[in-house]
Amino acid sequence: QLQLVESGGGLVQPGGSLRLSCAASGFNLDAYAIGWFRQAPGKEREGVSCISSSGGSTNYADSVKGRFTISRDNAKNTVYLQMNSLKPEDTGVYYCIAQGRYYCSGLRLGSWGQGTEVTVSS
């Protein structure tokens, strides 16, 4: 079972930073591209970023480009999302999911977990 567990969310003021973690359980993360998605209240879930299995390729939504950085430590079986210069529009529940083997694709392997909630507010 491709189980991923998100953590690191919380309440932060605009302009602040958070680092989210996505830890794999039951499989080796190094064979999969991993993506981050988010869902704001009343909105559809949207893609935020994705990283290839080796970490050599990444992509970002235009709304977060230059502020967020995705990375991975395959030895720790974990993918990270460093979020800087946070805005209220970044508020939502963040999820990670496998998006194919080796390279990011439109695939969604496994099921959505509970996510981790990020709230950006004064």
Short mmCIF file of C-alpha atoms in Angstrom, two decimals:
data_model
loop_
_atom_site.label_atom_id
_atom_site.label_comp_id
_atom_site.label_asym_id
_atom_site.label_seq_id
_atom_site.Cartn_x
_atom_site.Cartn_y
_atom_site.Cartn_z
CA GLN A 1 0.00 0.00 0.00
CA LEU A 2 1.37 3.42 -1.02
CA GLN A 3 0.80 5.24 2.25
CA LEU A 4 2.02 8.81 2.75
CA VAL A 5 1.71 10.88 5.91
CA GLU A 6 1.79 14.68 5.84
CA SER A 7 2.94 16.83 8.76
CA GLY A 8 4.26 20.28 9.60
CA GLY A 9 1.20 22.45 9.07
CA GLY A 10 0.03 25.11 11.46
CA LEU A 11 -0.95 28.73 11.96
CA VAL A 12 1.45 31.35 10.63
CA GLN A 13 1.32 35.09 9.95
CA PRO A 14 1.57 36.50 6.43
CA GLY A 15 5.20 36.62 5.38
CA GLY A 16 6.10 33.69 7.60
CA SER A 17 7.43 30.26 6.73
CA LEU A 18 6.56 26.62 7.24
CA ARG A 19 8.16 23.36 6.18
CA LEU A 20 5.86 20.47 5.39
CA SER A 21 6.99 16.85 5.42
CA CYS A 22 5.66 13.87 3.48
CA ALA A 23 6.83 10.54 4.88
CA ALA A 24 6.40 7.22 3.11
CA SER A 25 5.33 4.05 4.85
CA GLY A 26 5.30 0.58 3.32
CA PHE A 27 7.24 1.36 0.14
CA ASN A 28 10.50 2.87 -1.07
CA LEU A 29 10.02 6.51 -1.96
CA ASP A 30 13.07 6.61 -4.24
CA ALA A 31 11.19 4.99 -7.14
CA TYR A 32 8.38 7.56 -7.26
CA ALA A 33 7.76 11.14 -8.22
CA ILE A 34 5.93 12.89 -5.37
CA GLY A 35 3.63 15.88 -5.65
CA TRP A 36 2.02 18.32 -3.26
CA PHE A 37 -1.60 19.44 -3.64
CA ARG A 38 -3.74 21.81 -1.60
CA GLN A 39 -7.42 22.51 -1.14
CA ALA A 40 -8.79 25.78 0.19
CA PRO A 41 -12.29 25.96 1.69
CA GLY A 42 -14.88 26.01 -1.08
CA LYS A 43 -12.32 25.39 -3.83
CA GLU A 44 -11.10 22.45 -5.86
CA ARG A 45 -7.90 20.64 -4.99
CA GLU A 46 -5.01 22.07 -6.98
CA GLY A 47 -1.47 20.98 -7.73
CA VAL A 48 1.27 22.91 -5.97
CA SER A 49 4.56 21.21 -6.82
CA CYS A 50 6.11 17.92 -7.86
CA ILE A 51 9.57 16.39 -7.69
CA SER A 52 11.06 13.49 -9.65
CA SER A 53 12.31 10.36 -7.89
CA SER A 54 15.93 11.50 -8.00
CA GLY A 55 15.16 15.10 -7.11
CA GLY A 56 16.65 16.26 -10.39
CA SER A 57 13.43 17.72 -11.81
CA THR A 58 10.83 19.90 -10.11
CA ASN A 59 7.80 21.93 -11.09
CA TYR A 60 5.66 24.56 -9.35
CA ALA A 61 2.31 26.21 -9.77
CA ASP A 62 2.64 29.83 -10.90
CA SER A 63 1.01 30.99 -7.67
CA VAL A 64 3.85 29.61 -5.51
CA LYS A 65 6.83 29.91 -7.85
CA GLY A 66 9.71 31.70 -6.18
CA ARG A 67 8.26 31.22 -2.71
CA PHE A 68 8.01 27.44 -2.29
CA THR A 69 10.76 24.86 -2.68
CA ILE A 70 10.20 21.12 -2.97
CA SER A 71 12.99 18.73 -2.02
CA ARG A 72 13.51 15.15 -0.96
CA ASP A 73 15.77 12.99 1.16
CA ASN A 74 15.39 9.46 -0.13
CA ALA A 75 17.57 8.08 2.66
CA LYS A 76 14.91 9.33 5.09
CA ASN A 77 12.04 8.30 2.79
CA THR A 78 10.70 11.85 3.01
CA VAL A 79 9.71 14.71 0.68
CA TYR A 80 9.59 18.30 1.93
CA LEU A 81 7.85 21.51 0.92
CA GLN A 82 9.53 24.65 2.21
CA MET A 83 7.02 27.50 2.11
CA ASN A 84 8.31 31.06 2.47
CA SER A 85 6.65 34.47 2.19
CA LEU A 86 3.30 32.90 2.95
CA LYS A 87 0.11 34.67 1.93
CA PRO A 88 -3.48 34.26 3.16
CA GLU A 89 -4.26 32.71 -0.24
CA ASP A 90 -1.96 29.81 0.69
CA THR A 91 -4.40 28.71 3.39
CA GLY A 92 -5.74 25.19 2.94
CA VAL A 93 -5.19 21.52 3.58
CA TYR A 94 -2.01 20.23 1.95
CA TYR A 95 -1.69 16.69 0.64
CA CYS A 96 1.10 14.67 -0.92
CA ILE A 97 0.69 11.78 -3.33
CA ALA A 98 2.78 9.72 -5.73
CA GLN A 99 2.51 11.07 -9.28
CA GLY A 100 4.14 8.25 -11.22
CA ARG A 101 7.37 6.33 -11.23
CA TYR A 102 10.55 8.39 -11.60
CA TYR A 103 8.99 11.46 -13.30
CA CYS A 104 5.98 13.62 -12.53
CA SER A 105 2.87 12.80 -14.52
CA GLY A 106 -0.89 13.09 -14.34
CA LEU A 107 -1.10 9.81 -12.45
CA ARG A 108 -2.30 9.69 -8.86
CA LEU A 109 -1.00 6.52 -7.26
CA GLY A 110 -2.60 5.51 -4.00
CA SER A 111 -5.29 7.36 -2.11
CA TRP A 112 -5.48 10.76 -0.47
CA GLY A 113 -4.53 10.92 3.19
CA GLN A 114 -5.76 13.31 5.85
CA GLY A 115 -3.37 16.07 4.81
CA THR A 116 -1.94 18.79 7.02
CA GLU A 117 -3.71 22.11 7.55
CA VAL A 118 -1.98 25.42 6.84
CA THR A 119 -3.57 28.66 7.99
CA VAL A 120 -2.02 32.01 7.05
CA SER A 121 -3.68 34.79 8.98
CA SER A 122 -2.98 37.88 11.05
#
